[in-house]
Coordinates of C-alpha atoms and ligand atoms in Angstrom, one line a residue:
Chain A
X17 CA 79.2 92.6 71.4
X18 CA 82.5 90.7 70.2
X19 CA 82.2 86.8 68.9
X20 CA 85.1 85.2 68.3
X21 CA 85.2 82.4 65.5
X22 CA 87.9 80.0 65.3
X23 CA 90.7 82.0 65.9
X24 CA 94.1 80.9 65.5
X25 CA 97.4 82.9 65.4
X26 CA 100.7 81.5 64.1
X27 CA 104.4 82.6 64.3
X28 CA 107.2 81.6 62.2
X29 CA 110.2 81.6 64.2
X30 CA 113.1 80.1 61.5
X31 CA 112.0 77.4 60.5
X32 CA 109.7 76.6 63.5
X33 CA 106.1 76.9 63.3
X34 CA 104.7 78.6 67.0
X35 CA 101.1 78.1 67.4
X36 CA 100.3 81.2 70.0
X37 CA 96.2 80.8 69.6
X38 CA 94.8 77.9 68.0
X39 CA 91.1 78.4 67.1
X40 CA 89.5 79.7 70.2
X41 CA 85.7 80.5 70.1
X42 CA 84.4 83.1 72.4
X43 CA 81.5 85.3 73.0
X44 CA 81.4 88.5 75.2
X45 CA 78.2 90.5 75.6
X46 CA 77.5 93.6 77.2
X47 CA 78.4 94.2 81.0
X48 CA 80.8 91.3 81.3
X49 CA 83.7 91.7 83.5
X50 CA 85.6 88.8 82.2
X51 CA 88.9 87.5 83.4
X52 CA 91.2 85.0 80.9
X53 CA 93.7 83.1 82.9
X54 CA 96.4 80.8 81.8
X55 CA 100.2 80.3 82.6
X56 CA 103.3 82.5 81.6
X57 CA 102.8 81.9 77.0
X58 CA 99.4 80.7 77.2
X59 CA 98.3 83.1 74.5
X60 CA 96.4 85.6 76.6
X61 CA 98.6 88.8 75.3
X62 CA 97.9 87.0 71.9
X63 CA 93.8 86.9 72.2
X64 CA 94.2 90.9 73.8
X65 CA 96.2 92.4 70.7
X66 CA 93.6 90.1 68.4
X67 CA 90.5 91.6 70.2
X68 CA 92.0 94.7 70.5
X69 CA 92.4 95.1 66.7
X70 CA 95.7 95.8 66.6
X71 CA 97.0 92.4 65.3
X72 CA 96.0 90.7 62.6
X73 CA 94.6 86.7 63.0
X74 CA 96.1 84.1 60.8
X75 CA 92.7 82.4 60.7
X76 CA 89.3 82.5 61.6
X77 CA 86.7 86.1 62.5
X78 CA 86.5 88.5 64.8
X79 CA 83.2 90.2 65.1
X80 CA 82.5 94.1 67.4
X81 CA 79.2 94.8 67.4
X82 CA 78.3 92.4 64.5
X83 CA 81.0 94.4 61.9
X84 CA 83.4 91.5 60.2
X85 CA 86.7 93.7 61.4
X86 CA 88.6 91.3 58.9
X87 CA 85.7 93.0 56.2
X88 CA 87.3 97.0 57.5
X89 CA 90.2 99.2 55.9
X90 CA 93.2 99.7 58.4
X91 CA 91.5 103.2 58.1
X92 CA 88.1 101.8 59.2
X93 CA 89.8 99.5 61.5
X94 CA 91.9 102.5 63.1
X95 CA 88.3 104.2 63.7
X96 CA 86.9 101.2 65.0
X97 CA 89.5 101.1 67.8
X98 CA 89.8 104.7 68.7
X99 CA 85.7 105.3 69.5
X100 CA 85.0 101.7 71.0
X101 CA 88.1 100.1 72.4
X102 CA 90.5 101.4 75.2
X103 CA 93.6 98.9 75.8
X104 CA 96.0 99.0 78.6
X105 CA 99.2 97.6 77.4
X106 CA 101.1 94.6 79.6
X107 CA 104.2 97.1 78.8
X108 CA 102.2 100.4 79.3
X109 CA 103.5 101.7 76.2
X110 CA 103.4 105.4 77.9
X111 CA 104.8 108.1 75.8
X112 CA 107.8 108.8 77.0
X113 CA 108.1 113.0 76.1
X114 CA 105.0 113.6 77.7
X115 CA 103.7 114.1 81.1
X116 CA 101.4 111.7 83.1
X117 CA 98.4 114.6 82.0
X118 CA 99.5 114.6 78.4
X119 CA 99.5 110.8 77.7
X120 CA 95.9 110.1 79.3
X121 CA 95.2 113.5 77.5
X122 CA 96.1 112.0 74.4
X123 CA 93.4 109.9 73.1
X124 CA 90.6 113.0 73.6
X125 CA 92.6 115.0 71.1
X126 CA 91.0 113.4 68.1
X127 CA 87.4 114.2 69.4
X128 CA 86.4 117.6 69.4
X129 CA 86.4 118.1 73.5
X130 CA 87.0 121.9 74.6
X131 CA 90.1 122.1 76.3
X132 CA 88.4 122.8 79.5
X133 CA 86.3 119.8 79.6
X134 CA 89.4 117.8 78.3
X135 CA 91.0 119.0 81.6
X136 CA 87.9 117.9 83.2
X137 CA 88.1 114.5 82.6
X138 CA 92.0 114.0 82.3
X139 CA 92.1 115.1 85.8
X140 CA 89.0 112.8 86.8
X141 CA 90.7 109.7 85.5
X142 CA 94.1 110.1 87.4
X143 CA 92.0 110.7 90.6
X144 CA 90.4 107.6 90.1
X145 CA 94.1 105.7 89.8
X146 CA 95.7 107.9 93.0
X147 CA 97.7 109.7 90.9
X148 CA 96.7 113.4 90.6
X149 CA 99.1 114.8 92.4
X150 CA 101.2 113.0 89.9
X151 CA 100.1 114.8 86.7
X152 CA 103.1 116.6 85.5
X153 CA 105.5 113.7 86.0
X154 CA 106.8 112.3 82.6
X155 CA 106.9 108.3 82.8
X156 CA 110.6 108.5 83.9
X157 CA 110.1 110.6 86.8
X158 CA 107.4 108.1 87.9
X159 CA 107.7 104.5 89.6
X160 CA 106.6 101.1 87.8
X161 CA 103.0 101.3 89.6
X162 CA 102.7 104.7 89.1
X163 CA 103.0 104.6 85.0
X164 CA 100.9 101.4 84.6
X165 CA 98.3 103.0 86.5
X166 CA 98.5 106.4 84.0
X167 CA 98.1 103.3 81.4
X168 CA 94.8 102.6 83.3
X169 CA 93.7 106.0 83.3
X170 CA 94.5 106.9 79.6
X171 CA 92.1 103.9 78.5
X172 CA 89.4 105.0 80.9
X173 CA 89.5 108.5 80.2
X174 CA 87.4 108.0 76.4
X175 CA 84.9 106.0 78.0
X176 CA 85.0 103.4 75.4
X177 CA 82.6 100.1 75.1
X178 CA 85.3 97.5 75.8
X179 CA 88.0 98.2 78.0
X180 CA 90.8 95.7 77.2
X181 CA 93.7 94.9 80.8
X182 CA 96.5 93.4 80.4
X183 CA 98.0 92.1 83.2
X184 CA 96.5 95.9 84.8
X185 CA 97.6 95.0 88.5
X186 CA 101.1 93.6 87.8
X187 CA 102.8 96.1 89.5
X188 CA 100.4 96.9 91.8
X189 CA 100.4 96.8 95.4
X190 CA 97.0 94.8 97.1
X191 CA 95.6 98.2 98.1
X192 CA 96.4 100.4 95.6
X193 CA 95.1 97.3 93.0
X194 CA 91.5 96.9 94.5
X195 CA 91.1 100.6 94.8
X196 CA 91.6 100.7 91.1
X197 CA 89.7 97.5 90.5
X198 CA 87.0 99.6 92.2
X199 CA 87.3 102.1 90.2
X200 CA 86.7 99.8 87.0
X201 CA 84.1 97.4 88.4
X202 CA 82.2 100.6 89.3
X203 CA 82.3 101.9 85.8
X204 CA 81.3 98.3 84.4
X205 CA 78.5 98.3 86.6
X206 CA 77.7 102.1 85.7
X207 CA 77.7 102.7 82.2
X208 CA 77.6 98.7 81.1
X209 CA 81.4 98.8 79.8
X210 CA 83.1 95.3 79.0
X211 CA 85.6 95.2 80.6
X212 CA 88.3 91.8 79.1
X213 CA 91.3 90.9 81.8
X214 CA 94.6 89.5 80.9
X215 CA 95.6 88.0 84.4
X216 CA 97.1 85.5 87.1
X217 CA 96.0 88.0 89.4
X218 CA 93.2 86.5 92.5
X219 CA 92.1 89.9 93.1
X220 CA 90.9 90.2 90.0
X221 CA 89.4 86.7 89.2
X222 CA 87.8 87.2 92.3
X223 CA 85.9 90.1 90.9
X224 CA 85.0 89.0 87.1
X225 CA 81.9 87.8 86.4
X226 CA 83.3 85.2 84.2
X227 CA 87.0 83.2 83.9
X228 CA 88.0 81.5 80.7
X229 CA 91.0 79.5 81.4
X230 CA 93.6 79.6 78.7
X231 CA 96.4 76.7 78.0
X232 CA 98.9 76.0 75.1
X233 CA 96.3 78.7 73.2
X234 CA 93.4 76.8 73.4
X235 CA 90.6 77.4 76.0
X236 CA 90.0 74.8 78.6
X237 CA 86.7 73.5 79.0
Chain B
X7 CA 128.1 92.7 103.4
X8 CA 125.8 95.7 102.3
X9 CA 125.7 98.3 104.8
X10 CA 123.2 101.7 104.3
X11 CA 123.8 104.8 106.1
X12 CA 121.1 107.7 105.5
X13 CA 120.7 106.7 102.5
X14 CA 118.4 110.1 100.8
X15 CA 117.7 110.7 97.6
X16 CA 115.3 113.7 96.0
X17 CA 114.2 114.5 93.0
X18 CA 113.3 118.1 91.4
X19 CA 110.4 117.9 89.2
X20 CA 110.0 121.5 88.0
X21 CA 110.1 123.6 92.1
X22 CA 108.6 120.6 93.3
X23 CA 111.2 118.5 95.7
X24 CA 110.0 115.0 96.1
X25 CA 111.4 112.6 98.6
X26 CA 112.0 109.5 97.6
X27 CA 114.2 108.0 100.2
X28 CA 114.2 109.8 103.9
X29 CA 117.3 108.3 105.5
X30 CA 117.6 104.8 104.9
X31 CA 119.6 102.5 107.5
X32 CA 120.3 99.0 106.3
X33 CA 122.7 96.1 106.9
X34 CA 122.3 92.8 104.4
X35 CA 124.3 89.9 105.6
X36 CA 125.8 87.0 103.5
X37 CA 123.2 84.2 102.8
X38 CA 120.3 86.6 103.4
X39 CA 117.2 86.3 100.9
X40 CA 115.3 89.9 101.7
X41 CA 112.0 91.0 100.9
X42 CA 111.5 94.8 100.6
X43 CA 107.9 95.4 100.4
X44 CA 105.7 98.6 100.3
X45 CA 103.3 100.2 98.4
X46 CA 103.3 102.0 94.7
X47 CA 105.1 104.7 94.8
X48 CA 107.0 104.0 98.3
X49 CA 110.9 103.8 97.0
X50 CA 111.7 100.1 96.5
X51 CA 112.9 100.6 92.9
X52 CA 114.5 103.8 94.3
X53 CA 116.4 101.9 97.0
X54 CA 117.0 99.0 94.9
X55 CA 118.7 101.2 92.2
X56 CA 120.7 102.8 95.0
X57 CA 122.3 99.4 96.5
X58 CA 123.1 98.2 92.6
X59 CA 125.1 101.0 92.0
X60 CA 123.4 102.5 89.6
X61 CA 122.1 105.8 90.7
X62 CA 123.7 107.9 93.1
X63 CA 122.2 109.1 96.2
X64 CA 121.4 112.7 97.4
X65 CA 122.6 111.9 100.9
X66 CA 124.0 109.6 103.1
X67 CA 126.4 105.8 102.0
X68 CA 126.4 102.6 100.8
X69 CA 129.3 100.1 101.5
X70 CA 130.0 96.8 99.9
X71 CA 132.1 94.2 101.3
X72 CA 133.5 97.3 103.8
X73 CA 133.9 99.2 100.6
X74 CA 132.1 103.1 100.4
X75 CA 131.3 102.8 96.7
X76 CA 131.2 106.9 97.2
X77 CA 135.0 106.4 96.7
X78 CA 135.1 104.8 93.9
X79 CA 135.5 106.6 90.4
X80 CA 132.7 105.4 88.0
X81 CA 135.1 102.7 86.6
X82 CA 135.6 101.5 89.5
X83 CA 131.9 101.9 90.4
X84 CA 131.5 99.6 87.0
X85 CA 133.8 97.6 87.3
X86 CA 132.5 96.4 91.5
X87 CA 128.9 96.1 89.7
X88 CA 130.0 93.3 87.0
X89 CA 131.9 91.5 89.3
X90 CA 129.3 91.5 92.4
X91 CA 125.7 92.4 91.4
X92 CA 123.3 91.2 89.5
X93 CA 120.3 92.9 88.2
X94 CA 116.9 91.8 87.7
X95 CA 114.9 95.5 86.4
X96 CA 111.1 96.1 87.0
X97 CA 110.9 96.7 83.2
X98 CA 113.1 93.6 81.9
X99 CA 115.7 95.8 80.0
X100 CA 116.7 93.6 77.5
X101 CA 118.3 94.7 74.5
X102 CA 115.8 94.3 71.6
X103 CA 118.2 92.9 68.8
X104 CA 119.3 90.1 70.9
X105 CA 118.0 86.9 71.1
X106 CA 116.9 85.4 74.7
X107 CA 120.4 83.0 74.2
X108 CA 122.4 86.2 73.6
X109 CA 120.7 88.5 76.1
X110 CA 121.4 86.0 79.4
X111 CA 124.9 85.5 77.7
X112 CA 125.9 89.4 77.4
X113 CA 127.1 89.4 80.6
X114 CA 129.9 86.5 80.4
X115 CA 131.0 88.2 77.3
X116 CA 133.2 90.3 79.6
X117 CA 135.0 87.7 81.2
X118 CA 137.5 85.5 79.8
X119 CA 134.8 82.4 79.3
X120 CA 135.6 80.0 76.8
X121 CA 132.6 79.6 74.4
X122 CA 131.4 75.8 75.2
X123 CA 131.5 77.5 79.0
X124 CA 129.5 80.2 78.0
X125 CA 127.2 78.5 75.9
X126 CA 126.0 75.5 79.1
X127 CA 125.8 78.4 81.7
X128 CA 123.7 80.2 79.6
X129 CA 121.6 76.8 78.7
X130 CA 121.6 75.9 82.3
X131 CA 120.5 79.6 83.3
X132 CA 117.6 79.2 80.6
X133 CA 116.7 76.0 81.7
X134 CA 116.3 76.7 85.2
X135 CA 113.4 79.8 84.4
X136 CA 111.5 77.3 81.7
X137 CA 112.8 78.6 78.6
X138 CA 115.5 76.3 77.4
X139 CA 113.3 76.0 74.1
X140 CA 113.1 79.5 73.5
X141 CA 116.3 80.4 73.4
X142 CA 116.5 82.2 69.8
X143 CA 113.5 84.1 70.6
X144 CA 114.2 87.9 70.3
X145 CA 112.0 90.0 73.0
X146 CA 109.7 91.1 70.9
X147 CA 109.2 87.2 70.2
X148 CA 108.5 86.4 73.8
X149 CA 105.3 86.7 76.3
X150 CA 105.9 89.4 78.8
X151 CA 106.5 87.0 81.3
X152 CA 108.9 85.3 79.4
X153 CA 110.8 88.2 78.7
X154 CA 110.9 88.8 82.8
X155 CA 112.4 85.5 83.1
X156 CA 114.8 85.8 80.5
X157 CA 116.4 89.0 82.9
X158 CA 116.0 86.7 85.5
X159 CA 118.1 84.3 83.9
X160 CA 121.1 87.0 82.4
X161 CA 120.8 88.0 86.3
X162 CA 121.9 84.6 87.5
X163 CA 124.3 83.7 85.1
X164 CA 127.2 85.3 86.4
X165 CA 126.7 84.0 89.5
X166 CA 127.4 87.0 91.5
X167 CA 127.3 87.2 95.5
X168 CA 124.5 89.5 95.4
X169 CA 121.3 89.8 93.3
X170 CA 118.9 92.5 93.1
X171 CA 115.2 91.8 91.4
X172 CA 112.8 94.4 91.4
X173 CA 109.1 93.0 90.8
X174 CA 110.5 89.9 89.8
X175 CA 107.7 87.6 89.6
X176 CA 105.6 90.3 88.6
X177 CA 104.2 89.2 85.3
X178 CA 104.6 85.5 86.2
X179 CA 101.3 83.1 87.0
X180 CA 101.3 81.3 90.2
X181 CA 103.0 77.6 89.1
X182 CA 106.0 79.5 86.9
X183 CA 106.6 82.4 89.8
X184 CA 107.1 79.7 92.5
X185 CA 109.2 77.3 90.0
X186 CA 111.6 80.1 90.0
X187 CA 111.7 81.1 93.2
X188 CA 112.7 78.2 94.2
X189 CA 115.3 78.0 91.8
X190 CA 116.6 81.6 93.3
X191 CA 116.0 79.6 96.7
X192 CA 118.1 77.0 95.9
X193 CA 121.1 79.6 94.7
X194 CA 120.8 81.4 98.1
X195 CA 121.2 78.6 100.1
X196 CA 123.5 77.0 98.1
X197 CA 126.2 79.4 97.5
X198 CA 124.7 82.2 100.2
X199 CA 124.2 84.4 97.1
X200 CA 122.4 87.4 98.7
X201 CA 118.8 88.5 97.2
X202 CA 117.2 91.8 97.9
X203 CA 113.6 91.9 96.3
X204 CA 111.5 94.9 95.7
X205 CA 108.0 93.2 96.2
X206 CA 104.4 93.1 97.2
X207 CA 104.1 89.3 96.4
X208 CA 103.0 87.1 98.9
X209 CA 105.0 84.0 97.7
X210 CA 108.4 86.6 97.6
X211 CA 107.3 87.0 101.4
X212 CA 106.3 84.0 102.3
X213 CA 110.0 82.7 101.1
X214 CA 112.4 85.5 102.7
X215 CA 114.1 85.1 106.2
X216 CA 113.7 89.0 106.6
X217 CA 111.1 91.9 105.4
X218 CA 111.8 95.6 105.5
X219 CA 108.7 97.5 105.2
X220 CA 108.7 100.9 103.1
X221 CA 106.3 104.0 103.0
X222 CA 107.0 107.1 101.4
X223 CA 110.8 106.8 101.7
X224 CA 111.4 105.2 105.1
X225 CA 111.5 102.3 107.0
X226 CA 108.6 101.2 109.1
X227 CA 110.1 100.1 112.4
Ligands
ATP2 N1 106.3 87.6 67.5 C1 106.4 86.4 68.0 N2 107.1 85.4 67.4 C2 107.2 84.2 67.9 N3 106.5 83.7 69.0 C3 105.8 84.6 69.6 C4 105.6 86.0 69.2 N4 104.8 86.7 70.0 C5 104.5 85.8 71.0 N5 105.0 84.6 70.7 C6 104.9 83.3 71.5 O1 103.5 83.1 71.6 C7 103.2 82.5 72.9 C8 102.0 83.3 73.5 O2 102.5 84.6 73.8 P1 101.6 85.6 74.7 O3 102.3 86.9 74.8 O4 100.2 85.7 74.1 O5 101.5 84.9 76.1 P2 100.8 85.4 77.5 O6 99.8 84.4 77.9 O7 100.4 86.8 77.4 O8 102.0 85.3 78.5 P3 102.5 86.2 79.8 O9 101.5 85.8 80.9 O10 103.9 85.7 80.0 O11 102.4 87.6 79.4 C9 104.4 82.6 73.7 O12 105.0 81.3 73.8 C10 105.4 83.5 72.9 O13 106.7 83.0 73.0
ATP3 N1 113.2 110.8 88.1 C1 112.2 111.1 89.0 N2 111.7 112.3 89.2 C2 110.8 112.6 90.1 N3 110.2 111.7 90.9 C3 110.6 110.5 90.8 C4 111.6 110.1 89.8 N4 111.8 108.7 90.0 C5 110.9 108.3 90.9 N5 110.2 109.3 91.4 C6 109.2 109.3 92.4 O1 109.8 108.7 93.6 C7 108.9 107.9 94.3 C8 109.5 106.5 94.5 O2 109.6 105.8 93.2 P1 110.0 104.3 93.2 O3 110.1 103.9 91.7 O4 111.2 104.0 94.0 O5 108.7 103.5 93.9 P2 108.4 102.0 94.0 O6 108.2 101.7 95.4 O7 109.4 101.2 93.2 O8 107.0 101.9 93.3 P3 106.3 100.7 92.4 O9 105.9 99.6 93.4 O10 105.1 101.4 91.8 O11 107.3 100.2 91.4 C9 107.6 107.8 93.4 O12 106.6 108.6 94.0 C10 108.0 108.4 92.1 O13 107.0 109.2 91.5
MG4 MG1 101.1 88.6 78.2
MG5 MG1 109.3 100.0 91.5

């Protein structure tokens, strides 16, 4: 479902050349619960945003479903990301005007989803992170956990093919993060979603079905 | 030197009236490295902000060094909290124009430093979370976990008598959250600088002579 080729990212800081990825090669197929690992600047964020389609690669392809995305139109690209790809930011990147329900709302607003059902499933995904008693909290008026866990439920809530974490149990607690790991290892298992982990964290390395270990941006044999 | 007295504080969300604290009592003694842990949701940042002065509570009092900082206009209040406390935030607040040099130096601008001074604490403070080579990174430049250390580092730097860090090693892998730790270690039993940590990381527990357990606003005997 994605194949990597070769993918590098560079940075130029001044005058001084930061190589954040250099030429990783990776394949993911369908039903993979896969976990990358590496220190504090390994590249990991890097390889998400890449995946993710919301940065651009300084070399080498990235391919979703066999579609070049370096071939697509931002429009295309845009498309792309909003029917298949559901990322949960290291930073959460919660809109902060809106409440807990209107961010993981959000996303179901371009589809034509009746309000009712909208409700429906907004609702569904907050249960599934603890939070729906939560719903009408804006992210100020809710802790650290709480609004990286309304950052879980907005990218769950479209039911998208690959499910991209970053870092998704950072500011978890060890119960409240395997009851959400549950949650998504259930719906990997359920409906076949890839789900592609950003972490340090053993909980969820023990759960992935595969760990690439990342270093200096390069994957370590 | 930190002494809590039914500490309360409540928020209004609409009719709702949540509790966040229920009556805190808490004494934190020179030289003491202390773990507050709990689950999501349970009032560590709550508490945390309380003790650093920088929200006020509903009920009850906080004294520092013997003084009730609930008699203290908010100059005063300011002027207790740049002499005594630093701040390590569960989301990092660092100012976006900044580099990571001038971030961890911001708070010696206030003092009258001279700038060689300023410049080696700021190196040394750098150099002591890793990231003596990224100094003229700006945060948008920097991995999340760098960016956590980088507040860890603008927290040290003044050298303060107590030092607050919420989630500090948060978004740090295994190797570079111990490394630091240690470094914070090392401050606290060299100078008896006081740490209070908001935490549910083994490694934070494993290190601190004393653990106050929180749920839903209150201490668990
Ligand atoms: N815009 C940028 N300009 C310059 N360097 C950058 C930029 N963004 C990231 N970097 C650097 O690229 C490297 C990889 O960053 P990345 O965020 O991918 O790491 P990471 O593995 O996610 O780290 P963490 O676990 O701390 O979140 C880091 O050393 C970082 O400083
Ligand atoms: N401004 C606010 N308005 C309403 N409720 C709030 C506000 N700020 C915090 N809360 C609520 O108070 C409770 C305690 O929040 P706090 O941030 O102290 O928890 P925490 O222990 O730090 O959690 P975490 O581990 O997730 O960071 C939470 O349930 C949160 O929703
Ligand atoms: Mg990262
Ligand atoms: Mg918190």
């Amino acid at each position: 479902v994605v194949e990597v080729k070769e993918l590098t990212k560079e940075y130029y800081l001044g005058k001084t050349l930061i190589h954040a990825l250099q030429g990783i090669d990776l394949k993911i197929q369908e039903g993979e619960f896969l976990a990358i690992a590496g220190p504090s600047g390994s590249g990991k964020t890097t390889l998400l945003n890449l995946i993710g389609c919301i940065d651009l690669p300084t070399l080498g392809s990235i391919k979703i479903d066999n579609t070049d995305i370096g071939d697509l139109s931002s429009d295309q690209l845009a498309e792309l990301r909003a029917a298949k790809i559901g990322f949960i930011f290291q930073s959460f990147n919660l809109i902060p005007v809106l409440s807990a329900f209107e961010n993981v709302e959000y996303p179901l607003l371009r589809r034509k989803i009746k309000k009712n059902e909208r409700k429906e499933r907004v609702m569904n995904a907050l249960k599934n992170v603890g939070l729906e008693t939560f719903a009408k909290h804006r992210p100020d008026e809710l802790s650290g956990g709480q609004r990286q866990r309304v950052a879980i439920a907005r990218a769950l809530v479209t039911e998208p093919k690959i499910i991209l974490a970053d870092e998704p149990t950072a500011n978890l607690d060890h119960q409240t993060g395997t009851a959400v790991l549950e949650v998504m290892r259930g719906i990997n298992e359920g409906q076949g979603t890839i789900f592609i982990f950003s972490t340090h964290d053993p909980k969820v390395m023990s759960l992935a079905n595969r760990i690439v270990q990342l270093m200096d941006g390069k994957i370590v044999p």
